[in-house]
PDB file of C-alpha atoms in Angstrom:
ATOM      1  CA  MET A 184     343.398  -9.010  83.506  1.00  0.00           C
ATOM      2  CA  ALA A 185     344.620  -9.723  80.004  1.00  0.00           C
ATOM      3  CA  SER A 186     344.995  -7.871  76.695  1.00  0.00           C
ATOM      4  CA  LYS A 187     341.830  -5.761  76.609  1.00  0.00           C
ATOM      5  CA  ARG A 188     341.881  -3.803  79.826  1.00  0.00           C
ATOM      6  CA  THR A 189     338.721  -4.095  81.946  1.00  0.00           C
ATOM      7  CA  ASP A 190     338.297  -1.249  84.421  1.00  0.00           C
ATOM      8  CA  TYR A 191     334.671  -1.756  85.444  1.00  0.00           C
ATOM      9  CA  LEU A 192     332.437  -4.753  86.152  1.00  0.00           C
ATOM     10  CA  PHE A 193     328.707  -4.614  86.819  1.00  0.00           C
ATOM     11  CA  VAL A 194     326.898  -7.556  88.405  1.00  0.00           C
ATOM     12  CA  MET A 195     323.423  -6.989  87.005  1.00  0.00           C
ATOM     13  CA  GLY A 196     320.992  -9.089  88.998  1.00  0.00           C
ATOM     14  CA  HIS A 197     317.706  -8.902  90.820  1.00  0.00           C
ATOM     15  CA  MET A 198     316.740  -9.167  94.473  1.00  0.00           C
ATOM     16  CA  ARG A 199     317.574 -12.630  95.876  1.00  0.00           C
ATOM     17  CA  SER A 200     319.577 -13.614  92.804  1.00  0.00           C
ATOM     18  CA  ARG A 201     322.623 -14.147  95.057  1.00  0.00           C
ATOM     19  CA  SER A 202     324.273 -11.041  93.639  1.00  0.00           C
ATOM     20  CA  SER A 203     325.751 -10.171  97.054  1.00  0.00           C
ATOM     21  CA  LEU A 204     327.324 -13.629  97.208  1.00  0.00           C
ATOM     22  CA  LEU A 205     328.928 -13.253  93.787  1.00  0.00           C
ATOM     23  CA  THR A 206     330.056  -9.701  94.569  1.00  0.00           C
ATOM     24  CA  HIS A 207     331.801 -10.901  97.742  1.00  0.00           C
ATOM     25  CA  ILE A 208     333.559 -13.637  95.779  1.00  0.00           C
ATOM     26  CA  LEU A 209     334.686 -11.123  93.161  1.00  0.00           C
ATOM     27  CA  LEU A 210     335.873  -8.551  95.699  1.00  0.00           C
ATOM     28  CA  SER A 211     337.935 -11.221  97.466  1.00  0.00           C
ATOM     29  CA  HIS A 212     340.088 -11.530  94.346  1.00  0.00           C
ATOM     30  CA  SER A 213     343.261  -9.443  94.314  1.00  0.00           C
ATOM     31  CA  THR A 214     342.326  -7.744  91.016  1.00  0.00           C
ATOM     32  CA  MET A 215     338.930  -6.437  92.192  1.00  0.00           C
ATOM     33  CA  ALA A 216     337.714  -3.584  94.408  1.00  0.00           C
ATOM     34  CA  GLY A 217     334.339  -2.145  95.355  1.00  0.00           C
ATOM     35  CA  LEU A 218     331.920  -1.149  98.094  1.00  0.00           C
ATOM     36  CA  GLY A 219     329.301  -3.881  97.737  1.00  0.00           C
ATOM     37  CA  GLU A 220     325.915  -2.717  96.465  1.00  0.00           C
ATOM     38  CA  SER A 221     326.553   1.031  96.302  1.00  0.00           C
ATOM     39  CA  ASN A 222     323.049   2.077  95.113  1.00  0.00           C
ATOM     40  CA  ALA A 223     324.773   4.671  92.940  1.00  0.00           C
ATOM     41  CA  VAL A 224     322.998   5.754  89.762  1.00  0.00           C
ATOM     42  CA  TYR A 225     325.512   5.820  86.908  1.00  0.00           C
ATOM     43  CA  GLU A 226     324.102   8.582  84.760  1.00  0.00           C
ATOM     44  CA  SER A 227     327.462   9.346  83.148  1.00  0.00           C
ATOM     45  CA  ASN A 228     331.057   8.177  82.800  1.00  0.00           C
ATOM     46  CA  LEU A 229     332.018  10.802  85.368  1.00  0.00           C
ATOM     47  CA  LYS A 230     329.924   8.974  87.972  1.00  0.00           C
ATOM     48  CA  LEU A 231     331.873   5.799  87.240  1.00  0.00           C
ATOM     49  CA  LEU A 232     335.144   7.624  87.842  1.00  0.00           C
ATOM     50  CA  TYR A 233     333.724   9.264  90.976  1.00  0.00           C
ATOM     51  CA  MET A 234     332.669   5.916  92.461  1.00  0.00           C
ATOM     52  CA  LYS A 235     336.031   4.355  91.661  1.00  0.00           C
ATOM     53  CA  SER A 236     337.776   7.305  93.350  1.00  0.00           C
ATOM     54  CA  LYS A 237     335.454   7.001  96.359  1.00  0.00           C
ATOM     55  CA  THR A 238     336.398   3.356  96.658  1.00  0.00           C
ATOM     56  CA  LEU A 239     340.068   4.305  96.446  1.00  0.00           C
ATOM     57  CA  LEU A 240     339.688   6.594  99.447  1.00  0.00           C
ATOM     58  CA  LYS A 241     337.955   3.852 101.426  1.00  0.00           C
ATOM     59  CA  ASN A 242     340.506   1.190 100.505  1.00  0.00           C
ATOM     60  CA  ARG A 243     343.608   3.391 100.723  1.00  0.00           C
ATOM     61  CA  SER A 244     345.277   1.122  98.166  1.00  0.00           C
ATOM     62  CA  LEU A 245     348.236   2.348  96.127  1.00  0.00           C
ATOM     63  CA  ASN A 246     347.440  -0.257  93.473  1.00  0.00           C
ATOM     64  CA  PHE A 247     343.764   0.667  93.316  1.00  0.00           C
ATOM     65  CA  PHE A 248     343.712   2.114  89.816  1.00  0.00           C
ATOM     66  CA  LYS A 249     345.136  -1.159  88.539  1.00  0.00           C
ATOM     67  CA  LYS A 250     342.069  -2.928  89.899  1.00  0.00           C
ATOM     68  CA  VAL A 251     338.642  -3.559  88.406  1.00  0.00           C
ATOM     69  CA  TYR A 252     335.846  -1.569  90.071  1.00  0.00           C
ATOM     70  CA  VAL A 253     332.863  -3.845  90.857  1.00  0.00           C
ATOM     71  CA  ASP A 254     329.291  -2.869  91.666  1.00  0.00           C
ATOM     72  CA  GLN A 255     326.087  -4.886  91.893  1.00  0.00           C
ATOM     73  CA  ILE A 256     322.844  -3.442  90.543  1.00  0.00           C
ATOM     74  CA  ASN A 257     319.486  -5.090  91.241  1.00  0.00           C
ATOM     75  CA  HIS A 258     316.897  -2.424  90.475  1.00  0.00           C
ATOM     76  CA  ASN A 259     315.722  -0.754  87.284  1.00  0.00           C
ATOM     77  CA  SER A 260     315.676   2.583  89.118  1.00  0.00           C
ATOM     78  CA  LYS A 261     319.428   2.218  89.776  1.00  0.00           C
ATOM     79  CA  THR A 262     320.320   0.916  86.338  1.00  0.00           C
ATOM     80  CA  PRO A 263     323.064   2.847  84.515  1.00  0.00           C
ATOM     81  CA  ASN A 264     322.585   5.115  81.548  1.00  0.00           C
ATOM     82  CA  SER A 265     322.546   2.842  78.495  1.00  0.00           C
ATOM     83  CA  LYS A 266     325.494   4.736  76.972  1.00  0.00           C
ATOM     84  CA  ILE A 267     327.747   3.503  79.780  1.00  0.00           C
ATOM     85  CA  PHE A 268     327.400  -0.040  78.484  1.00  0.00           C
ATOM     86  CA  LEU A 269     329.112   1.089  75.287  1.00  0.00           C
ATOM     87  CA  LYS A 270     332.396   1.472  77.182  1.00  0.00           C
ATOM     88  CA  LYS A 271     334.936  -1.040  75.904  1.00  0.00           C
ATOM     89  CA  ASN A 272     336.567  -1.283  79.328  1.00  0.00           C
ATOM     90  CA  LEU A 273     333.328  -2.390  81.056  1.00  0.00           C
ATOM     91  CA  LYS A 274     332.048  -5.950  81.414  1.00  0.00           C
ATOM     92  CA  VAL A 275     328.724  -7.271  82.693  1.00  0.00           C
ATOM     93  CA  ILE A 276     327.713 -10.423  84.524  1.00  0.00           C
ATOM     94  CA  ILE A 277     323.954 -10.943  84.479  1.00  0.00           C
ATOM     95  CA  LEU A 278     322.974 -13.080  87.465  1.00  0.00           C
ATOM     96  CA  THR A 279     319.517 -14.584  87.634  1.00  0.00           C
ATOM     97  CA  ARG A 280     317.505 -17.196  89.490  1.00  0.00           C
ATOM     98  CA  PRO A 281     314.206 -18.987  88.723  1.00  0.00           C
ATOM     99  CA  PRO A 282     311.022 -17.130  89.705  1.00  0.00           C
ATOM    100  CA  ASP A 283     309.728 -19.566  92.346  1.00  0.00           C
ATOM    101  CA  PRO A 284     312.701 -19.301  94.741  1.00  0.00           C
ATOM    102  CA  SER A 285     313.249 -15.639  93.858  1.00  0.00           C
ATOM    103  CA  VAL A 286     309.703 -14.530  94.665  1.00  0.00           C
ATOM    104  CA  ALA A 287     309.538 -16.665  97.813  1.00  0.00           C
ATOM    105  CA  SER A 288     312.874 -15.263  99.006  1.00  0.00           C
ATOM    106  CA  ILE A 289     311.879 -11.659  98.223  1.00  0.00           C
ATOM    107  CA  MET A 290     308.715 -12.075 100.290  1.00  0.00           C
ATOM    108  CA  ALA A 291     310.618 -13.647 103.194  1.00  0.00           C
ATOM    109  CA  LEU A 292     313.332 -10.967 103.082  1.00  0.00           C
ATOM    110  CA  THR A 293     310.950  -8.012 103.026  1.00  0.00           C
ATOM    111  CA  LYS A 294     308.811  -9.536 105.767  1.00  0.00           C
ATOM    112  CA  LYS A 295     311.816  -9.879 108.070  1.00  0.00           C
ATOM    113  CA  HIS A 296     313.804  -6.735 107.266  1.00  0.00           C
ATOM    114  CA  TYR A 297     311.563  -4.211 105.469  1.00  0.00           C
ATOM    115  CA  THR A 298     307.932  -3.509 104.640  1.00  0.00           C
ATOM    116  CA  PRO A 299     306.483  -6.860 103.492  1.00  0.00           C
ATOM    117  CA  TRP A 300     305.920  -7.369  99.764  1.00  0.00           C
ATOM    118  CA  SER A 301     302.960  -9.352  98.482  1.00  0.00           C
ATOM    119  CA  ASP A 302     303.281 -12.189  95.989  1.00  0.00           C
ATOM    120  CA  ASP A 303     301.904  -9.904  93.258  1.00  0.00           C
ATOM    121  CA  LYS A 304     304.382  -7.096  94.019  1.00  0.00           C
ATOM    122  CA  SER A 305     307.307  -9.517  94.158  1.00  0.00           C
ATOM    123  CA  LYS A 306     306.248 -11.169  90.901  1.00  0.00           C
ATOM    124  CA  LYS A 307     305.879  -7.803  89.145  1.00  0.00           C
ATOM    125  CA  TYR A 308     309.318  -6.697  90.318  1.00  0.00           C
ATOM    126  CA  TYR A 309     310.833  -9.963  89.034  1.00  0.00           C
ATOM    127  CA  HIS A 310     308.966  -9.711  85.715  1.00  0.00           C
ATOM    128  CA  ASP A 311     310.016  -6.105  85.121  1.00  0.00           C
ATOM    129  CA  ARG A 312     313.630  -6.749  86.071  1.00  0.00           C
ATOM    130  CA  MET A 313     313.913  -9.842  83.883  1.00  0.00           C
ATOM    131  CA  SER A 314     312.421  -7.946  80.958  1.00  0.00           C
ATOM    132  CA  TYR A 315     315.081  -5.271  81.357  1.00  0.00           C
ATOM    133  CA  LEU A 316     317.920  -7.789  81.701  1.00  0.00           C
ATOM    134  CA  ILE A 317     316.838  -9.523  78.488  1.00  0.00           C
ATOM    135  CA  LYS A 318     316.912  -6.218  76.616  1.00  0.00           C
ATOM    136  CA  LEU A 319     320.330  -5.467  78.059  1.00  0.00           C
ATOM    137  CA  ARG A 320     321.697  -8.861  77.034  1.00  0.00           C
ATOM    138  CA  GLU A 321     320.468  -8.333  73.487  1.00  0.00           C
ATOM    139  CA  LYS A 322     322.637  -5.215  73.217  1.00  0.00           C
ATOM    140  CA  LEU A 323     325.876  -6.729  74.516  1.00  0.00           C
ATOM    141  CA  SER A 324     328.396  -9.026  72.853  1.00  0.00           C
ATOM    142  CA  ASN A 325     329.509 -12.361  74.286  1.00  0.00           C
ATOM    143  CA  ASP A 326     332.894 -10.807  75.043  1.00  0.00           C
ATOM    144  CA  GLN A 327     331.255  -8.145  77.192  1.00  0.00           C
ATOM    145  CA  CYS A 328     328.449 -10.066  78.892  1.00  0.00           C
ATOM    146  CA  LEU A 329     328.043 -13.405  80.659  1.00  0.00           C
ATOM    147  CA  VAL A 330     324.728 -14.794  81.949  1.00  0.00           C
ATOM    148  CA  ILE A 331     324.813 -16.999  85.062  1.00  0.00           C
ATOM    149  CA  ASN A 332     322.021 -18.996  86.711  1.00  0.00           C
ATOM    150  CA  SER A 333     322.766 -18.644  90.412  1.00  0.00           C
ATOM    151  CA  GLU A 334     321.268 -22.068  91.151  1.00  0.00           C
ATOM    152  CA  GLU A 335     324.250 -23.475  89.259  1.00  0.00           C
ATOM    153  CA  LEU A 336     326.592 -21.214  91.202  1.00  0.00           C
ATOM    154  CA  VAL A 337     325.626 -22.864  94.511  1.00  0.00           C
ATOM    155  CA  ARG A 338     325.252 -26.395  93.113  1.00  0.00           C
ATOM    156  CA  THR A 339     328.461 -26.533  91.063  1.00  0.00           C
ATOM    157  CA  PRO A 340     330.509 -23.572  92.299  1.00  0.00           C
ATOM    158  CA  ASN A 341     333.880 -24.617  90.880  1.00  0.00           C
ATOM    159  CA  VAL A 342     332.476 -25.029  87.380  1.00  0.00           C
ATOM    160  CA  ILE A 343     330.722 -21.659  87.407  1.00  0.00           C
ATOM    161  CA  LEU A 344     333.575 -19.776  89.053  1.00  0.00           C
ATOM    162  CA  ASP A 345     336.003 -21.159  86.480  1.00  0.00           C
ATOM    163  CA  LYS A 346     333.618 -19.961  83.767  1.00  0.00           C
ATOM    164  CA  ILE A 347     333.503 -16.479  85.280  1.00  0.00           C
ATOM    165  CA  SER A 348     337.293 -16.430  85.739  1.00  0.00           C
ATOM    166  CA  GLU A 349     337.759 -17.276  82.071  1.00  0.00           C
ATOM    167  CA  PHE A 350     335.275 -14.593  81.034  1.00  0.00           C
ATOM    168  CA  LEU A 351     337.203 -12.019  83.074  1.00  0.00           C
ATOM    169  CA  GLU A 352     340.543 -13.341  81.802  1.00  0.00           C
ATOM    170  CA  MET A 353     341.898 -13.810  85.312  1.00  0.00           C
ATOM    171  CA  SER A 354     345.376 -15.231  85.775  1.00  0.00           C
ATOM    172  CA  THR A 355     344.253 -16.886  89.033  1.00  0.00           C
ATOM    173  CA  PRO A 356     340.720 -18.285  89.363  1.00  0.00           C
ATOM    174  CA  LEU A 357     337.979 -17.192  91.717  1.00  0.00           C
ATOM    175  CA  LYS A 358     337.451 -19.258  94.871  1.00  0.00           C
ATOM    176  CA  SER A 359     334.263 -20.347  96.607  1.00  0.00           C
ATOM    177  CA  GLU A 360     335.580 -19.026  99.931  1.00  0.00           C
ATOM    178  CA  TYR A 361     335.458 -15.256 100.301  1.00  0.00           C
ATOM    179  CA  GLU A 362     336.282 -12.417 102.652  1.00  0.00           C
ATOM    180  CA  THR A 363     333.741 -10.466 104.645  1.00  0.00           C
ATOM    181  CA  PHE A 364     333.887  -6.688 104.579  1.00  0.00           C
ATOM    182  CA  ASN A 365     332.669  -3.776 106.660  1.00  0.00           C
ATOM    183  CA  PHE A 366     329.585  -3.606 104.414  1.00  0.00           C
ATOM    184  CA  THR A 367     328.795  -7.340 104.711  1.00  0.00           C
ATOM    185  CA  GLY A 368     325.242  -7.784 105.944  1.00  0.00           C
ATOM    186  CA  THR A 369     324.397  -4.087 105.637  1.00  0.00           C
ATOM    187  CA  SER A 370     324.917  -3.324 101.935  1.00  0.00           C
ATOM    188  CA  GLY A 371     323.021  -5.862  99.833  1.00  0.00           C
ATOM    189  CA  ASP A 372     322.049  -9.173 101.436  1.00  0.00           C
ATOM    190  CA  PRO A 373     321.238  -8.735 105.169  1.00  0.00           C
ATOM    191  CA  SER A 374     320.835 -12.466 105.858  1.00  0.00           C
ATOM    192  CA  ALA A 375     323.124 -14.557 108.063  1.00  0.00           C
ATOM    193  CA  ASN A 376     324.388 -16.752 105.208  1.00  0.00           C
ATOM    194  CA  ILE A 377     326.383 -13.932 103.596  1.00  0.00           C
ATOM    195  CA  LYS A 378     328.574 -13.756 106.702  1.00  0.00           C
ATOM    196  CA  GLU A 379     329.663 -17.401 106.404  1.00  0.00           C
ATOM    197  CA  GLY A 380     332.541 -16.636 104.020  1.00  0.00           C
ATOM    198  CA  LYS A 381     331.770 -19.563 101.743  1.00  0.00           C
ATOM    199  CA  ILE A 382     329.159 -20.691  99.246  1.00  0.00           C
ATOM    200  CA  ILE A 383     326.240 -22.486 100.896  1.00  0.00           C
ATOM    201  CA  ASN A 384     324.101 -24.695  98.684  1.00  0.00           C
ATOM    202  CA  ASN A 385     320.630 -23.625  99.760  1.00  0.00           C
ATOM    203  CA  SER A 386     319.053 -24.582  96.445  1.00  0.00           C
ATOM    204  CA  GLN A 387     315.858 -26.567  97.058  1.00  0.00           C
ATOM    205  CA  TYR A 388     314.155 -25.977  93.745  1.00  0.00           C
ATOM    206  CA  ILE A 389     315.090 -28.851  91.434  1.00  0.00           C
ATOM    207  CA  ASP A 390     311.556 -29.927  90.439  1.00  0.00           C
ATOM    208  CA  VAL A 391     309.403 -26.807  90.301  1.00  0.00           C
ATOM    209  CA  ASP A 392     305.864 -26.138  89.182  1.00  0.00           C
ATOM    210  CA  THR A 393     306.175 -23.592  86.383  1.00  0.00           C
ATOM    211  CA  SER A 394     302.396 -23.112  86.180  1.00  0.00           C
ATOM    212  CA  LYS A 395     302.392 -20.570  89.023  1.00  0.00           C
ATOM    213  CA  TYR A 396     304.656 -18.126  87.179  1.00  0.00           C
ATOM    214  CA  PRO A 397     304.430 -19.108  83.479  1.00  0.00           C
ATOM    215  CA  GLU A 398     305.387 -15.703  82.046  1.00  0.00           C
ATOM    216  CA  GLU A 399     308.247 -15.317  84.489  1.00  0.00           C
ATOM    217  CA  TYR A 400     309.612 -18.789  83.711  1.00  0.00           C
ATOM    218  CA  ALA A 401     309.458 -17.951  80.017  1.00  0.00           C
ATOM    219  CA  LEU A 402     311.543 -14.826  80.702  1.00  0.00           C
ATOM    220  CA  PHE A 403     313.986 -16.742  82.886  1.00  0.00           C
ATOM    221  CA  ASN A 404     314.510 -19.498  80.320  1.00  0.00           C
ATOM    222  CA  ARG A 405     314.912 -16.974  77.536  1.00  0.00           C
ATOM    223  CA  LEU A 406     317.582 -15.087  79.458  1.00  0.00           C
ATOM    224  CA  ILE A 407     319.701 -18.069  80.516  1.00  0.00           C
ATOM    225  CA  ASN A 408     319.670 -19.405  76.946  1.00  0.00           C
ATOM    226  CA  MET A 409     320.769 -16.168  75.300  1.00  0.00           C
TER     227      MET A 409
END
């Protein structure tokens, strides 16, 4: 990393926003370290230090404290104390996806792996999460926060990864191929695609009907244009 030291990076997304994919790409870079989606609640700066130390023990890396600690956070209940975002050594990538594929994917995921969510429950979760992410973006500077549409990540990966690399001031860019870890498929995305080790363009939502989720599309468009 360059002049202004970054010690922490949060991928702030929502369920099925491809946050696990981006986290794997980030953690495959030599300057990054983390445990996937930790589900930690960062109520204080001490919790940040604790989680970084916990990752150190798991990684057994002598260079660990020179690395950026990465975590992905997809739920309002797990969202950090707002004061943590005031840290000058913390950056945020907000990762989002249009409501149609997000809601459909949430319903398919919960049906296969958890207790099934209805369309209404999935839509409410998406609406509430997007509302929070918009408020978060309003509080952060362009130097601290980058918003990414994950549809663009899978359609034009090199363009988006170069954009993220520049935002993080990386000396070597991120790659679309990534490592798998001991938490792959268990922490975060449980689907088979995450184990492929490369970006798969599964975007099928080029021409969508926004009438089904008008409020959610308004939130999505507002966020990606901030």
